PDB file of C-alpha atoms in Angstrom:
ATOM      1  CA  GLU A   4     102.705 -12.490 139.286  1.00 71.00           C
ATOM      2  CA  LEU A   5     102.542  -8.715 139.243  1.00 77.00           C
ATOM      3  CA  LYS A   6     104.890  -7.166 136.729  1.00 87.00           C
ATOM      4  CA  VAL A   7     105.874  -3.609 135.980  1.00 93.00           C
ATOM      5  CA  GLU A   8     107.857  -3.040 132.812  1.00 96.00           C
ATOM      6  CA  GLN A   9     109.504   0.187 131.820  1.00 97.00           C
ATOM      7  CA  ASN A  10     111.020   1.126 128.528  1.00 97.00           C
ATOM      8  CA  PRO A  11     113.444   2.236 127.566  1.00 97.00           C
ATOM      9  CA  LEU A  12     115.786   1.187 130.371  1.00 96.00           C
ATOM     10  CA  PHE A  13     118.441   3.616 129.184  1.00 96.00           C
ATOM     11  CA  LEU A  14     117.832   6.927 127.494  1.00 94.00           C
ATOM     12  CA  SER A  15     120.403   9.397 126.280  1.00 95.00           C
ATOM     13  CA  MET A  16     118.902  12.713 125.235  1.00 91.00           C
ATOM     14  CA  GLN A  17     120.144  16.028 124.040  1.00 94.00           C
ATOM     15  CA  GLU A  18     119.121  19.150 125.852  1.00 95.00           C
ATOM     16  CA  GLY A  19     116.035  20.725 124.379  1.00 96.00           C
ATOM     17  CA  LYS A  20     114.590  17.491 123.014  1.00 96.00           C
ATOM     18  CA  ASN A  21     111.336  15.754 123.986  1.00 96.00           C
ATOM     19  CA  TYR A  22     110.906  12.118 124.893  1.00 95.00           C
ATOM     20  CA  THR A  23     108.500   9.696 126.572  1.00 97.00           C
ATOM     21  CA  ILE A  24     109.136   6.897 129.050  1.00 98.00           C
ATOM     22  CA  TYR A  25     106.593   4.085 129.081  1.00 98.00           C
ATOM     23  CA  CYS A  26     105.399   1.998 132.010  1.00 97.00           C
ATOM     24  CA  ASN A  27     103.267  -1.109 131.482  1.00 96.00           C
ATOM     25  CA  TYR A  28     101.876  -3.074 134.400  1.00 93.00           C
ATOM     26  CA  SER A  29      99.967  -6.313 134.800  1.00 89.00           C
ATOM     27  CA  THR A  30      97.809  -5.582 137.845  1.00 77.00           C
ATOM     28  CA  THR A  31      94.366  -4.017 137.813  1.00 74.00           C
ATOM     29  CA  SER A  32      95.588  -1.248 140.092  1.00 73.00           C
ATOM     30  CA  ASP A  33      94.161   2.191 139.383  1.00 74.00           C
ATOM     31  CA  ARG A  34      96.989   3.962 141.164  1.00 83.00           C
ATOM     32  CA  LEU A  35     100.423   4.522 139.772  1.00 90.00           C
ATOM     33  CA  TYR A  36     103.453   6.338 141.151  1.00 93.00           C
ATOM     34  CA  TRP A  37     106.517   7.894 139.594  1.00 96.00           C
ATOM     35  CA  TYR A  38     109.739   8.344 141.536  1.00 96.00           C
ATOM     36  CA  ARG A  39     113.092   9.888 140.735  1.00 97.00           C
ATOM     37  CA  GLN A  40     116.403   8.603 142.061  1.00 95.00           C
ATOM     38  CA  ASP A  41     119.723  10.432 141.752  1.00 94.00           C
ATOM     39  CA  PRO A  42     122.924   8.351 141.933  1.00 88.00           C
ATOM     40  CA  GLY A  43     123.591   7.184 145.468  1.00 83.00           C
ATOM     41  CA  LYS A  44     120.454   8.874 146.741  1.00 87.00           C
ATOM     42  CA  SER A  45     117.016   7.802 147.847  1.00 88.00           C
ATOM     43  CA  LEU A  46     113.716   7.940 145.982  1.00 93.00           C
ATOM     44  CA  GLU A  47     111.857  11.192 145.526  1.00 93.00           C
ATOM     45  CA  SER A  48     108.142  11.093 144.812  1.00 92.00           C
ATOM     46  CA  LEU A  49     107.261  12.883 141.572  1.00 96.00           C
ATOM     47  CA  PHE A  50     103.658  12.017 140.762  1.00 94.00           C
ATOM     48  CA  VAL A  51     100.764  10.043 142.158  1.00 91.00           C
ATOM     49  CA  LEU A  52      98.157   9.111 139.547  1.00 92.00           C
ATOM     50  CA  LEU A  53      94.930   7.981 141.125  1.00 85.00           C
ATOM     51  CA  SER A  54      92.485   7.259 138.339  1.00 83.00           C
ATOM     52  CA  ASN A  55      92.056   6.511 134.678  1.00 84.00           C
ATOM     53  CA  GLY A  56      92.860   9.535 132.553  1.00 88.00           C
ATOM     54  CA  ALA A  57      94.776  11.285 135.327  1.00 89.00           C
ATOM     55  CA  VAL A  58      97.383  13.744 134.129  1.00 94.00           C
ATOM     56  CA  LYS A  59      99.880  15.525 136.343  1.00 95.00           C
ATOM     57  CA  GLN A  60     102.501  18.076 135.336  1.00 97.00           C
ATOM     58  CA  GLU A  61     105.446  19.540 137.160  1.00 95.00           C
ATOM     59  CA  GLY A  62     107.876  21.701 135.249  1.00 96.00           C
ATOM     60  CA  ARG A  63     109.193  19.806 132.222  1.00 96.00           C
ATOM     61  CA  LEU A  64     107.655  16.484 133.312  1.00 97.00           C
ATOM     62  CA  MET A  65     104.136  15.295 132.624  1.00 98.00           C
ATOM     63  CA  ALA A  66     102.703  11.947 133.681  1.00 98.00           C
ATOM     64  CA  SER A  67      99.510  10.289 132.527  1.00 97.00           C
ATOM     65  CA  LEU A  68      97.637   7.097 133.316  1.00 95.00           C
ATOM     66  CA  ASP A  69      95.462   4.830 131.158  1.00 93.00           C
ATOM     67  CA  THR A  70      94.171   2.087 133.437  1.00 90.00           C
ATOM     68  CA  LYS A  71      92.354   0.287 130.634  1.00 91.00           C
ATOM     69  CA  ALA A  72      95.589  -0.127 128.715  1.00 92.00           C
ATOM     70  CA  ARG A  73      97.524  -0.562 131.993  1.00 92.00           C
ATOM     71  CA  LEU A  74      99.928   2.050 130.737  1.00 95.00           C
ATOM     72  CA  SER A  75     101.467   5.166 132.186  1.00 97.00           C
ATOM     73  CA  THR A  76     103.729   7.603 130.396  1.00 97.00           C
ATOM     74  CA  LEU A  77     106.232  10.139 131.657  1.00 98.00           C
ATOM     75  CA  HIS A  78     106.802  12.817 129.052  1.00 97.00           C
ATOM     76  CA  ILE A  79     109.860  15.022 129.134  1.00 96.00           C
ATOM     77  CA  THR A  80     109.651  18.366 127.400  1.00 96.00           C
ATOM     78  CA  ALA A  81     112.736  20.342 126.359  1.00 95.00           C
ATOM     79  CA  ALA A  82     115.080  18.276 128.508  1.00 94.00           C
ATOM     80  CA  VAL A  83     117.743  19.942 130.617  1.00 95.00           C
ATOM     81  CA  HIS A  84     120.801  18.400 132.277  1.00 95.00           C
ATOM     82  CA  ASP A  85     119.212  18.625 135.743  1.00 95.00           C
ATOM     83  CA  LEU A  86     116.701  15.974 134.703  1.00 96.00           C
ATOM     84  CA  SER A  87     119.447  13.351 134.471  1.00 97.00           C
ATOM     85  CA  ALA A  88     118.482  10.623 136.946  1.00 97.00           C
ATOM     86  CA  THR A  89     116.794   7.218 137.100  1.00 97.00           C
ATOM     87  CA  TYR A  90     113.013   7.264 136.935  1.00 98.00           C
ATOM     88  CA  PHE A  91     110.888   4.508 138.405  1.00 97.00           C
ATOM     89  CA  CYS A  92     107.231   3.769 138.045  1.00 96.00           C
ATOM     90  CA  ALA A  93     105.455   1.660 140.656  1.00 93.00           C
ATOM     91  CA  VAL A  94     102.028   0.218 141.344  1.00 89.00           C
ATOM     92  CA  ASP A  95     100.348  -1.035 144.496  1.00 82.00           C
ATOM     93  CA  GLY A  96     100.959  -4.691 145.264  1.00 74.00           C
ATOM     94  CA  ILE A  97      98.439  -6.555 147.380  1.00 60.00           C
ATOM     95  CA  MET A  98      95.668  -4.512 148.926  1.00 53.00           C
ATOM     96  CA  ASN A  99      97.077  -3.196 152.123  1.00 46.00           C
ATOM     97  CA  TYR A 100      95.530  -2.484 155.472  1.00 44.00           C
ATOM     98  CA  GLY A 101      93.243   0.511 155.299  1.00 44.00           C
ATOM     99  CA  GLY A 102      94.028   0.971 151.643  1.00 43.00           C
ATOM    100  CA  SER A 103      97.418   2.331 152.525  1.00 44.00           C
ATOM    101  CA  GLN A 104     100.291   2.306 150.167  1.00 47.00           C
ATOM    102  CA  GLY A 105     102.731  -0.027 151.801  1.00 61.00           C
ATOM    103  CA  ASN A 106     103.742  -2.526 149.199  1.00 80.00           C
ATOM    104  CA  LEU A 107     104.886  -1.107 145.905  1.00 87.00           C
ATOM    105  CA  ILE A 108     105.935  -3.075 142.865  1.00 88.00           C
ATOM    106  CA  PHE A 109     108.610  -1.155 140.986  1.00 93.00           C
ATOM    107  CA  GLY A 110     109.806  -1.303 137.435  1.00 95.00           C
ATOM    108  CA  LYS A 111     113.516  -1.665 136.727  1.00 95.00           C
ATOM    109  CA  GLY A 112     113.856   2.037 136.147  1.00 97.00           C
ATOM    110  CA  THR A 113     114.805   4.222 133.197  1.00 97.00           C
ATOM    111  CA  LYS A 114     118.246   5.782 133.448  1.00 97.00           C
ATOM    112  CA  LEU A 115     118.042   9.154 131.768  1.00 96.00           C
ATOM    113  CA  SER A 116     121.119  11.053 130.695  1.00 96.00           C
ATOM    114  CA  VAL A 117     120.682  14.526 129.244  1.00 96.00           C
ATOM    115  CA  LYS A 118     123.667  15.809 127.351  1.00 93.00           C
ATOM    116  CA  PRO A 119     124.380  19.396 126.259  1.00 86.00           C
TER     117      PRO A 119
ATOM    118  CA  ASP B   8     110.566  18.550 159.913  1.00 63.00           C
ATOM    119  CA  ALA B   9     112.866  15.554 159.828  1.00 79.00           C
ATOM    120  CA  GLY B  10     112.293  13.083 157.054  1.00 91.00           C
ATOM    121  CA  VAL B  11     112.714   9.326 157.265  1.00 95.00           C
ATOM    122  CA  THR B  12     116.053   8.605 158.899  1.00 96.00           C
ATOM    123  CA  GLN B  13     118.006   5.394 158.544  1.00 97.00           C
ATOM    124  CA  SER B  14     121.123   4.140 160.245  1.00 96.00           C
ATOM    125  CA  PRO B  15     123.796   3.265 159.597  1.00 97.00           C
ATOM    126  CA  THR B  16     124.381   4.757 156.150  1.00 95.00           C
ATOM    127  CA  HIS B  17     126.996   2.189 155.184  1.00 96.00           C
ATOM    128  CA  LEU B  18     127.816  -1.244 156.535  1.00 96.00           C
ATOM    129  CA  ILE B  19     130.346  -3.900 155.632  1.00 97.00           C
ATOM    130  CA  LYS B  20     129.810  -7.447 156.854  1.00 97.00           C
ATOM    131  CA  THR B  21     131.150 -10.892 156.022  1.00 97.00           C
ATOM    132  CA  ARG B  22     129.186 -13.942 154.980  1.00 97.00           C
ATOM    133  CA  GLY B  23     127.357 -15.676 157.809  1.00 97.00           C
ATOM    134  CA  GLN B  24     127.169 -12.593 160.009  1.00 98.00           C
ATOM    135  CA  HIS B  25     124.017 -10.902 161.227  1.00 98.00           C
ATOM    136  CA  VAL B  26     122.992  -7.290 160.614  1.00 98.00           C
ATOM    137  CA  THR B  27     120.414  -4.891 162.082  1.00 98.00           C
ATOM    138  CA  LEU B  28     119.240  -1.836 160.179  1.00 98.00           C
ATOM    139  CA  ARG B  29     117.223   0.920 161.801  1.00 98.00           C
ATOM    140  CA  CYS B  30     114.597   3.337 160.588  1.00 98.00           C
ATOM    141  CA  SER B  31     112.746   6.267 162.143  1.00 97.00           C
ATOM    142  CA  PRO B  32     109.628   7.342 160.248  1.00 95.00           C
ATOM    143  CA  ILE B  33     108.388  10.857 159.716  1.00 94.00           C
ATOM    144  CA  SER B  34     106.697  12.139 162.851  1.00 93.00           C
ATOM    145  CA  GLY B  35     103.051  11.083 162.838  1.00 89.00           C
ATOM    146  CA  HIS B  36     103.538   8.288 160.306  1.00 90.00           C
ATOM    147  CA  LYS B  37     102.469   4.902 161.598  1.00 89.00           C
ATOM    148  CA  SER B  38     103.362   2.677 158.659  1.00 88.00           C
ATOM    149  CA  VAL B  39     106.891   1.594 157.812  1.00 92.00           C
ATOM    150  CA  SER B  40     107.930  -0.477 154.828  1.00 92.00           C
ATOM    151  CA  TRP B  41     111.291  -1.985 153.940  1.00 95.00           C
ATOM    152  CA  TYR B  42     112.676  -2.466 150.444  1.00 95.00           C
ATOM    153  CA  GLN B  43     115.836  -4.015 149.027  1.00 97.00           C
ATOM    154  CA  GLN B  44     117.397  -2.371 145.982  1.00 95.00           C
ATOM    155  CA  VAL B  45     120.090  -4.330 144.200  1.00 95.00           C
ATOM    156  CA  LEU B  46     122.351  -2.278 141.951  1.00 89.00           C
ATOM    157  CA  GLY B  47     120.672  -1.536 138.647  1.00 88.00           C
ATOM    158  CA  GLN B  48     117.241  -2.758 139.722  1.00 92.00           C
ATOM    159  CA  GLY B  49     114.098  -1.258 141.180  1.00 93.00           C
ATOM    160  CA  PRO B  50     113.375  -1.612 144.888  1.00 94.00           C
ATOM    161  CA  GLN B  51     111.798  -4.913 146.011  1.00 93.00           C
ATOM    162  CA  PHE B  52     109.300  -5.007 148.853  1.00 91.00           C
ATOM    163  CA  ILE B  53     110.401  -6.887 151.969  1.00 93.00           C
ATOM    164  CA  PHE B  54     108.014  -5.969 154.806  1.00 89.00           C
ATOM    165  CA  GLN B  55     105.316  -3.553 155.829  1.00 89.00           C
ATOM    166  CA  TYR B  56     104.527  -2.806 159.463  1.00 90.00           C
ATOM    167  CA  TYR B  57     101.604  -0.823 160.785  1.00 86.00           C
ATOM    168  CA  GLU B  58     100.822  -0.259 164.442  1.00 85.00           C
ATOM    169  CA  LYS B  59     103.566  -2.711 165.363  1.00 87.00           C
ATOM    170  CA  GLU B  60     102.054  -5.551 163.374  1.00 88.00           C
ATOM    171  CA  GLU B  61     103.309  -7.102 160.159  1.00 88.00           C
ATOM    172  CA  ARG B  62     100.860  -6.212 157.388  1.00 83.00           C
ATOM    173  CA  GLY B  63     102.702  -7.539 154.406  1.00 83.00           C
ATOM    174  CA  ARG B  64     105.702  -9.623 153.469  1.00 86.00           C
ATOM    175  CA  GLY B  65     107.505  -9.942 150.179  1.00 87.00           C
ATOM    176  CA  ASN B  66     109.220 -12.957 148.692  1.00 88.00           C
ATOM    177  CA  PHE B  67     112.237 -13.048 150.980  1.00 94.00           C
ATOM    178  CA  PRO B  68     113.627 -15.962 153.025  1.00 96.00           C
ATOM    179  CA  ASP B  69     113.092 -16.340 156.752  1.00 95.00           C
ATOM    180  CA  ARG B  70     116.581 -14.972 157.330  1.00 97.00           C
ATOM    181  CA  PHE B  71     114.905 -11.599 156.976  1.00 98.00           C
ATOM    182  CA  SER B  72     112.824 -10.356 159.887  1.00 97.00           C
ATOM    183  CA  ALA B  73     111.625  -7.022 161.154  1.00 96.00           C
ATOM    184  CA  ARG B  74     109.734  -5.375 163.950  1.00 96.00           C
ATOM    185  CA  GLN B  75     108.160  -2.044 164.769  1.00 96.00           C
ATOM    186  CA  PHE B  76     108.385  -0.371 168.127  1.00 96.00           C
ATOM    187  CA  PRO B  77     105.768   1.636 170.087  1.00 95.00           C
ATOM    188  CA  ASN B  78     107.302   4.872 168.774  1.00 94.00           C
ATOM    189  CA  TYR B  79     106.801   3.491 165.218  1.00 95.00           C
ATOM    190  CA  SER B  80     110.508   3.159 164.509  1.00 97.00           C
ATOM    191  CA  SER B  81     111.532  -0.113 162.955  1.00 97.00           C
ATOM    192  CA  GLU B  82     114.391  -2.570 162.662  1.00 98.00           C
ATOM    193  CA  LEU B  83     115.227  -4.920 159.829  1.00 98.00           C
ATOM    194  CA  ASN B  84     117.305  -7.952 160.762  1.00 98.00           C
ATOM    195  CA  VAL B  85     119.107 -10.227 158.366  1.00 98.00           C
ATOM    196  CA  ASN B  86     120.739 -13.426 159.609  1.00 97.00           C
ATOM    197  CA  ALA B  87     123.357 -15.643 157.974  1.00 97.00           C
ATOM    198  CA  LEU B  88     124.321 -13.017 155.422  1.00 98.00           C
ATOM    199  CA  LEU B  89     124.973 -14.068 151.854  1.00 97.00           C
ATOM    200  CA  LEU B  90     126.901 -12.237 149.163  1.00 97.00           C
ATOM    201  CA  GLY B  91     123.592 -11.682 147.379  1.00 96.00           C
ATOM    202  CA  ASP B  92     122.288  -9.647 150.302  1.00 98.00           C
ATOM    203  CA  SER B  93     124.565  -6.800 149.255  1.00 97.00           C
ATOM    204  CA  ALA B  94     122.196  -3.983 148.356  1.00 97.00           C
ATOM    205  CA  LEU B  95     120.745  -0.640 149.311  1.00 96.00           C
ATOM    206  CA  TYR B  96     118.063  -1.150 151.957  1.00 97.00           C
ATOM    207  CA  LEU B  97     115.385   1.501 151.890  1.00 96.00           C
ATOM    208  CA  CYS B  98     112.867   2.332 154.552  1.00 96.00           C
ATOM    209  CA  ALA B  99     109.690   4.210 153.707  1.00 93.00           C
ATOM    210  CA  SER B 100     107.012   5.653 155.932  1.00 91.00           C
ATOM    211  CA  SER B 101     103.483   6.730 155.197  1.00 87.00           C
ATOM    212  CA  LEU B 102     100.564   8.271 157.025  1.00 81.00           C
ATOM    213  CA  VAL B 103      97.783   5.736 157.069  1.00 67.00           C
ATOM    214  CA  ALA B 104      94.472   7.503 156.813  1.00 40.00           C
ATOM    215  CA  GLY B 105      92.222   5.128 154.944  1.00 38.00           C
ATOM    216  CA  LEU B 106      91.674   5.034 151.227  1.00 45.00           C
ATOM    217  CA  GLY B 107      93.280   7.604 149.041  1.00 51.00           C
ATOM    218  CA  LYS B 108      96.773   8.598 148.251  1.00 56.00           C
ATOM    219  CA  ASN B 109      99.187   7.739 150.982  1.00 67.00           C
ATOM    220  CA  ILE B 110     102.527   8.604 149.526  1.00 80.00           C
ATOM    221  CA  GLN B 111     105.495   6.685 150.805  1.00 85.00           C
ATOM    222  CA  TYR B 112     108.441   8.837 151.786  1.00 90.00           C
ATOM    223  CA  PHE B 113     111.774   7.105 151.496  1.00 93.00           C
ATOM    224  CA  GLY B 114     114.849   7.415 153.647  1.00 95.00           C
ATOM    225  CA  ALA B 115     118.356   7.749 152.249  1.00 93.00           C
ATOM    226  CA  GLY B 116     118.960   4.043 152.739  1.00 95.00           C
ATOM    227  CA  THR B 117     121.604   1.803 154.243  1.00 97.00           C
ATOM    228  CA  ARG B 118     124.136   0.438 151.830  1.00 96.00           C
ATOM    229  CA  LEU B 119     125.120  -3.069 152.924  1.00 97.00           C
ATOM    230  CA  SER B 120     128.159  -4.791 151.477  1.00 97.00           C
ATOM    231  CA  VAL B 121     128.672  -8.475 152.246  1.00 97.00           C
ATOM    232  CA  LEU B 122     132.200  -9.767 151.626  1.00 96.00           C
TER     233      LEU B 122
END
């Protein structure tokens, strides 16, 4: 059974601090996705990591992928309140038609709260 | 450009009833997937449709069914509703163009409450 495990599940940070969210997965997938979800809202794509060693950065967030360790990290630098949200990592499930991404296996999410 | 649109946004039903949820993908996207998100959990895959054919199915009972229309919009049907079906139902569309990154874009979801 494919599993995606995130930790921590809850994270309370102070503004200005750094922290890392971890995502372990059991499949041999070499593609990993990070999404953000605000309360009551839908999922917003943050990063798509397509190969071993991939690193993507956007503002205060940086994601990396180690396919050999089946581990992805989402690093938060100098957190600000606007980053408060739930962050999900996901991997491809079964191989889909044409290699498309159609079946994602999600972790339970990390609820991040950034306090002043 | 319009994103993925879902209707209705909220729905209240009672046990045993039937419900139909609708989704319109981003223009040009031919693949639609449905997910169920129970409060406090990550989304769980229900179905994927591409070119009007079912391409994948998650671990959900036969009470759940879906279809895709010639214009690539989709419906998710749930029969004999149970309390446990209460969740946010998300639709996602993607542009299928072979191997590579095909990001799924999610709609705002339909929140279903079963009483």
